[in-house]
Amino acid sequence: MVAQRNPLYSAISLIGVFISLACLYVTLSAPFIAAVQVIVYAGAIMVLVVFVIMLLNVDQTERQPRRLRSLIPIAVGLAAILFAEAVFIIFFVQVLPSTRTRNISDVGLTSSIGTGLFTGYLLPFEITSILLLMAIVGAMSLARRGGLLPANAPDRDAEKPQ
């Protein structure tokens, strides 16, 4: 994603990174968080980013000489170390007998998130929803006052008798 010169290709590569992160969540037994990751970030947010990139019509920049060529061997070396660590963990680290019989935690499952959200964290959840509603109303009033909304937009305050 970082190596792409075209911002559109970079944004599309970021979608692949988000999907890979969702796969990591699935391996950690958190399917709900993985689904939210794909739906919210890889779906909605990246569609918005791609739309903005297309709207701005960013031109292709001319090719410039690469700087910091010494970082390429360092990056290859660090990638080899990371790969060696992964191989070491996969082949040489044994699972302890006490962890084999342990039940899988319900952290990250839909039922545990819903139970926590609507029991112990109900007040913060409601406060957050009120704050978001206030932010939407504030953004609309600032847009109306700043001239960002068209003049023919219906004004609810003008319709009220005084």
PDB file of C-alpha atoms in Angstrom:
ATOM      1  CA  MET A   1       0.000   0.000   0.000  1.00  0.00           C
ATOM      2  CA  VAL A   2       2.760   2.424   0.900  1.00  0.00           C
ATOM      3  CA  ALA A   3       4.818   1.677  -2.218  1.00  0.00           C
ATOM      4  CA  GLN A   4       2.032   2.615  -4.661  1.00  0.00           C
ATOM      5  CA  ARG A   5       2.543   5.893  -6.488  1.00  0.00           C
ATOM      6  CA  ASN A   6      -1.072   6.241  -7.616  1.00  0.00           C
ATOM      7  CA  PRO A   7      -3.326   7.241  -4.691  1.00  0.00           C
ATOM      8  CA  LEU A   8      -6.225   5.200  -6.075  1.00  0.00           C
ATOM      9  CA  TYR A   9      -4.127   2.022  -6.157  1.00  0.00           C
ATOM     10  CA  SER A  10      -2.920   2.821  -2.653  1.00  0.00           C
ATOM     11  CA  ALA A  11      -6.518   3.121  -1.386  1.00  0.00           C
ATOM     12  CA  ILE A  12      -7.452  -0.170  -3.044  1.00  0.00           C
ATOM     13  CA  SER A  13      -4.418  -1.809  -1.437  1.00  0.00           C
ATOM     14  CA  LEU A  14      -5.565  -0.436   1.921  1.00  0.00           C
ATOM     15  CA  ILE A  15      -8.808  -2.376   1.437  1.00  0.00           C
ATOM     16  CA  GLY A  16      -6.685  -5.520   1.169  1.00  0.00           C
ATOM     17  CA  VAL A  17      -4.897  -4.574   4.400  1.00  0.00           C
ATOM     18  CA  PHE A  18      -8.256  -4.114   6.158  1.00  0.00           C
ATOM     19  CA  ILE A  19      -9.451  -7.511   4.937  1.00  0.00           C
ATOM     20  CA  SER A  20      -6.200  -9.095   6.168  1.00  0.00           C
ATOM     21  CA  LEU A  21      -6.774  -7.485   9.560  1.00  0.00           C
ATOM     22  CA  ALA A  22     -10.274  -8.954   9.594  1.00  0.00           C
ATOM     23  CA  CYS A  23      -8.754 -12.383   8.913  1.00  0.00           C
ATOM     24  CA  LEU A  24      -6.529 -11.908  11.957  1.00  0.00           C
ATOM     25  CA  TYR A  25      -9.615 -11.116  14.022  1.00  0.00           C
ATOM     26  CA  VAL A  26     -11.221 -14.337  12.805  1.00  0.00           C
ATOM     27  CA  THR A  27      -8.167 -16.332  13.871  1.00  0.00           C
ATOM     28  CA  LEU A  28      -8.472 -14.704  17.314  1.00  0.00           C
ATOM     29  CA  SER A  29     -12.078 -16.001  17.573  1.00  0.00           C
ATOM     30  CA  ALA A  30     -13.681 -12.583  17.205  1.00  0.00           C
ATOM     31  CA  PRO A  31     -15.990 -12.956  14.182  1.00  0.00           C
ATOM     32  CA  PHE A  32     -18.170  -9.957  15.017  1.00  0.00           C
ATOM     33  CA  ILE A  33     -15.209  -7.579  15.131  1.00  0.00           C
ATOM     34  CA  ALA A  34     -13.966  -9.072  11.847  1.00  0.00           C
ATOM     35  CA  ALA A  35     -17.344  -8.482  10.202  1.00  0.00           C
ATOM     36  CA  VAL A  36     -17.474  -4.911  11.487  1.00  0.00           C
ATOM     37  CA  GLN A  37     -13.929  -4.372  10.208  1.00  0.00           C
ATOM     38  CA  VAL A  38     -14.920  -5.482   6.709  1.00  0.00           C
ATOM     39  CA  ILE A  39     -18.283  -3.708   6.623  1.00  0.00           C
ATOM     40  CA  VAL A  40     -17.286  -0.400   8.195  1.00  0.00           C
ATOM     41  CA  TYR A  41     -13.680   0.117   7.191  1.00  0.00           C
ATOM     42  CA  ALA A  42     -13.189  -1.903   4.019  1.00  0.00           C
ATOM     43  CA  GLY A  43     -16.719  -1.093   2.884  1.00  0.00           C
ATOM     44  CA  ALA A  44     -17.974   2.319   3.907  1.00  0.00           C
ATOM     45  CA  ILE A  45     -14.829   4.244   4.824  1.00  0.00           C
ATOM     46  CA  MET A  46     -12.805   3.083   1.830  1.00  0.00           C
ATOM     47  CA  VAL A  47     -15.669   3.801  -0.569  1.00  0.00           C
ATOM     48  CA  LEU A  48     -15.648   7.327   0.826  1.00  0.00           C
ATOM     49  CA  VAL A  49     -11.867   7.619   0.431  1.00  0.00           C
ATOM     50  CA  VAL A  50     -11.961   6.287  -3.135  1.00  0.00           C
ATOM     51  CA  PHE A  51     -14.826   8.679  -3.936  1.00  0.00           C
ATOM     52  CA  VAL A  52     -12.814  11.648  -2.633  1.00  0.00           C
ATOM     53  CA  ILE A  53      -9.741  10.577  -4.603  1.00  0.00           C
ATOM     54  CA  MET A  54     -11.831  10.273  -7.760  1.00  0.00           C
ATOM     55  CA  LEU A  55     -13.533  13.600  -7.039  1.00  0.00           C
ATOM     56  CA  LEU A  56     -10.227  15.420  -6.580  1.00  0.00           C
ATOM     57  CA  ASN A  57      -8.929  13.945  -9.837  1.00  0.00           C
ATOM     58  CA  VAL A  58      -5.338  13.654  -8.643  1.00  0.00           C
ATOM     59  CA  ASP A  59      -2.981  13.713 -11.610  1.00  0.00           C
ATOM     60  CA  GLN A  60      -0.140  11.282 -11.981  1.00  0.00           C
ATOM     61  CA  THR A  61       3.017  12.912 -10.664  1.00  0.00           C
ATOM     62  CA  GLU A  62       6.189  12.684 -12.662  1.00  0.00           C
ATOM     63  CA  ARG A  63       8.621  10.027 -11.611  1.00  0.00           C
ATOM     64  CA  GLN A  64      11.250  11.245  -9.199  1.00  0.00           C
ATOM     65  CA  PRO A  65      14.467   9.471  -8.335  1.00  0.00           C
ATOM     66  CA  ARG A  66      14.185   7.184  -5.325  1.00  0.00           C
ATOM     67  CA  ARG A  67      15.790   8.488  -2.198  1.00  0.00           C
ATOM     68  CA  LEU A  68      17.143   6.503   0.690  1.00  0.00           C
ATOM     69  CA  ARG A  69      18.199   3.468  -1.316  1.00  0.00           C
ATOM     70  CA  SER A  70      19.958   2.150   1.785  1.00  0.00           C
ATOM     71  CA  LEU A  71      16.569   1.462   3.383  1.00  0.00           C
ATOM     72  CA  ILE A  72      15.740  -1.307   0.903  1.00  0.00           C
ATOM     73  CA  PRO A  73      18.331  -3.794   2.235  1.00  0.00           C
ATOM     74  CA  ILE A  74      17.346  -2.892   5.800  1.00  0.00           C
ATOM     75  CA  ALA A  75      13.681  -3.560   4.997  1.00  0.00           C
ATOM     76  CA  VAL A  76      14.530  -6.898   3.371  1.00  0.00           C
ATOM     77  CA  GLY A  77      16.598  -7.871   6.420  1.00  0.00           C
ATOM     78  CA  LEU A  78      13.832  -6.934   8.856  1.00  0.00           C
ATOM     79  CA  ALA A  79      11.304  -8.866   6.758  1.00  0.00           C
ATOM     80  CA  ALA A  80      13.579 -11.921   6.867  1.00  0.00           C
ATOM     81  CA  ILE A  81      13.828 -11.611  10.670  1.00  0.00           C
ATOM     82  CA  LEU A  82      10.041 -11.374  10.930  1.00  0.00           C
ATOM     83  CA  PHE A  83       9.640 -14.440   8.715  1.00  0.00           C
ATOM     84  CA  ALA A  84      12.199 -16.359  10.794  1.00  0.00           C
ATOM     85  CA  GLU A  85      10.332 -15.459  13.991  1.00  0.00           C
ATOM     86  CA  ALA A  86       7.053 -16.662  12.503  1.00  0.00           C
ATOM     87  CA  VAL A  87       8.638 -19.965  11.436  1.00  0.00           C
ATOM     88  CA  PHE A  88      10.165 -20.379  14.901  1.00  0.00           C
ATOM     89  CA  ILE A  89       6.808 -19.804  16.601  1.00  0.00           C
ATOM     90  CA  ILE A  90       4.934 -22.158  14.267  1.00  0.00           C
ATOM     91  CA  PHE A  91       7.372 -25.072  14.469  1.00  0.00           C
ATOM     92  CA  PHE A  92       9.139 -24.830  17.821  1.00  0.00           C
ATOM     93  CA  VAL A  93       6.740 -23.312  20.327  1.00  0.00           C
ATOM     94  CA  GLN A  94       4.637 -26.060  21.867  1.00  0.00           C
ATOM     95  CA  VAL A  95       1.160 -25.543  23.280  1.00  0.00           C
ATOM     96  CA  LEU A  96       1.104 -25.987  27.038  1.00  0.00           C
ATOM     97  CA  PRO A  97      -1.166 -28.790  28.307  1.00  0.00           C
ATOM     98  CA  SER A  98      -3.114 -26.385  30.526  1.00  0.00           C
ATOM     99  CA  THR A  99      -4.158 -24.256  27.559  1.00  0.00           C
ATOM    100  CA  ARG A 100      -5.474 -27.201  25.540  1.00  0.00           C
ATOM    101  CA  THR A 101      -8.312 -27.959  27.936  1.00  0.00           C
ATOM    102  CA  ARG A 102      -9.291 -24.339  28.500  1.00  0.00           C
ATOM    103  CA  ASN A 103     -12.542 -23.151  26.914  1.00  0.00           C
ATOM    104  CA  ILE A 104     -12.440 -20.550  24.196  1.00  0.00           C
ATOM    105  CA  SER A 105     -13.291 -17.123  25.569  1.00  0.00           C
ATOM    106  CA  ASP A 106     -16.438 -15.393  24.405  1.00  0.00           C
ATOM    107  CA  VAL A 107     -14.646 -12.061  24.030  1.00  0.00           C
ATOM    108  CA  GLY A 108     -15.469 -10.548  20.650  1.00  0.00           C
ATOM    109  CA  LEU A 109     -18.568 -12.600  20.005  1.00  0.00           C
ATOM    110  CA  THR A 110     -21.808 -10.854  19.112  1.00  0.00           C
ATOM    111  CA  SER A 111     -23.662 -11.989  22.213  1.00  0.00           C
ATOM    112  CA  SER A 112     -20.955 -10.833  24.621  1.00  0.00           C
ATOM    113  CA  ILE A 113     -20.638  -7.456  22.903  1.00  0.00           C
ATOM    114  CA  GLY A 114     -24.412  -6.935  22.958  1.00  0.00           C
ATOM    115  CA  THR A 115     -24.704  -8.004  26.574  1.00  0.00           C
ATOM    116  CA  GLY A 116     -21.922  -5.685  27.656  1.00  0.00           C
ATOM    117  CA  LEU A 117     -23.151  -2.801  25.551  1.00  0.00           C
ATOM    118  CA  PHE A 118     -26.718  -2.877  26.819  1.00  0.00           C
ATOM    119  CA  THR A 119     -26.066  -3.782  30.458  1.00  0.00           C
ATOM    120  CA  GLY A 120     -22.840  -2.490  31.981  1.00  0.00           C
ATOM    121  CA  TYR A 121     -22.091   0.143  29.353  1.00  0.00           C
ATOM    122  CA  LEU A 122     -25.622   1.389  28.652  1.00  0.00           C
ATOM    123  CA  LEU A 123     -25.046   4.881  30.072  1.00  0.00           C
ATOM    124  CA  PRO A 124     -21.828   5.558  28.083  1.00  0.00           C
ATOM    125  CA  PHE A 125     -23.555   4.168  24.973  1.00  0.00           C
ATOM    126  CA  GLU A 126     -26.489   6.573  25.385  1.00  0.00           C
ATOM    127  CA  ILE A 127     -24.187   9.516  26.160  1.00  0.00           C
ATOM    128  CA  THR A 128     -22.220   8.755  22.991  1.00  0.00           C
ATOM    129  CA  SER A 129     -25.405   8.679  20.920  1.00  0.00           C
ATOM    130  CA  ILE A 130     -26.494  12.057  22.336  1.00  0.00           C
ATOM    131  CA  LEU A 131     -23.035  13.523  21.615  1.00  0.00           C
ATOM    132  CA  LEU A 132     -23.199  12.286  18.032  1.00  0.00           C
ATOM    133  CA  LEU A 133     -26.675  13.784  17.624  1.00  0.00           C
ATOM    134  CA  MET A 134     -25.410  17.116  18.979  1.00  0.00           C
ATOM    135  CA  ALA A 135     -22.473  17.015  16.554  1.00  0.00           C
ATOM    136  CA  ILE A 136     -24.813  16.439  13.604  1.00  0.00           C
ATOM    137  CA  VAL A 137     -27.088  19.315  14.648  1.00  0.00           C
ATOM    138  CA  GLY A 138     -24.059  21.579  15.195  1.00  0.00           C
ATOM    139  CA  ALA A 139     -22.591  20.723  11.799  1.00  0.00           C
ATOM    140  CA  MET A 140     -25.919  21.465  10.097  1.00  0.00           C
ATOM    141  CA  SER A 141     -26.285  24.821  11.861  1.00  0.00           C
ATOM    142  CA  LEU A 142     -22.695  25.814  11.040  1.00  0.00           C
ATOM    143  CA  ALA A 143     -23.187  24.792   7.410  1.00  0.00           C
ATOM    144  CA  ARG A 144     -26.379  26.839   7.198  1.00  0.00           C
ATOM    145  CA  ARG A 145     -24.769  29.898   8.801  1.00  0.00           C
ATOM    146  CA  GLY A 146     -21.562  29.637   6.773  1.00  0.00           C
ATOM    147  CA  GLY A 147     -23.380  29.569   3.450  1.00  0.00           C
ATOM    148  CA  LEU A 148     -22.513  25.977   2.695  1.00  0.00           C
ATOM    149  CA  LEU A 149     -26.166  25.008   2.335  1.00  0.00           C
ATOM    150  CA  PRO A 150     -28.146  26.498  -0.561  1.00  0.00           C
ATOM    151  CA  ALA A 151     -30.373  29.467   0.152  1.00  0.00           C
ATOM    152  CA  ASN A 152     -33.472  27.629  -1.062  1.00  0.00           C
ATOM    153  CA  ALA A 153     -33.005  24.878   1.548  1.00  0.00           C
ATOM    154  CA  PRO A 154     -36.044  24.699   3.821  1.00  0.00           C
ATOM    155  CA  ASP A 155     -35.558  26.635   7.009  1.00  0.00           C
ATOM    156  CA  ARG A 156     -37.567  25.109   9.798  1.00  0.00           C
ATOM    157  CA  ASP A 157     -37.182  28.191  12.019  1.00  0.00           C
ATOM    158  CA  ALA A 158     -38.800  30.482   9.429  1.00  0.00           C
ATOM    159  CA  GLU A 159     -41.917  28.303   9.227  1.00  0.00           C
ATOM    160  CA  LYS A 160     -42.767  28.728  12.920  1.00  0.00           C
ATOM    161  CA  PRO A 161     -45.187  31.529  13.794  1.00  0.00           C
ATOM    162  CA  GLN A 162     -43.703  34.029  16.233  1.00  0.00           C
TER     163      GLN A 162
END
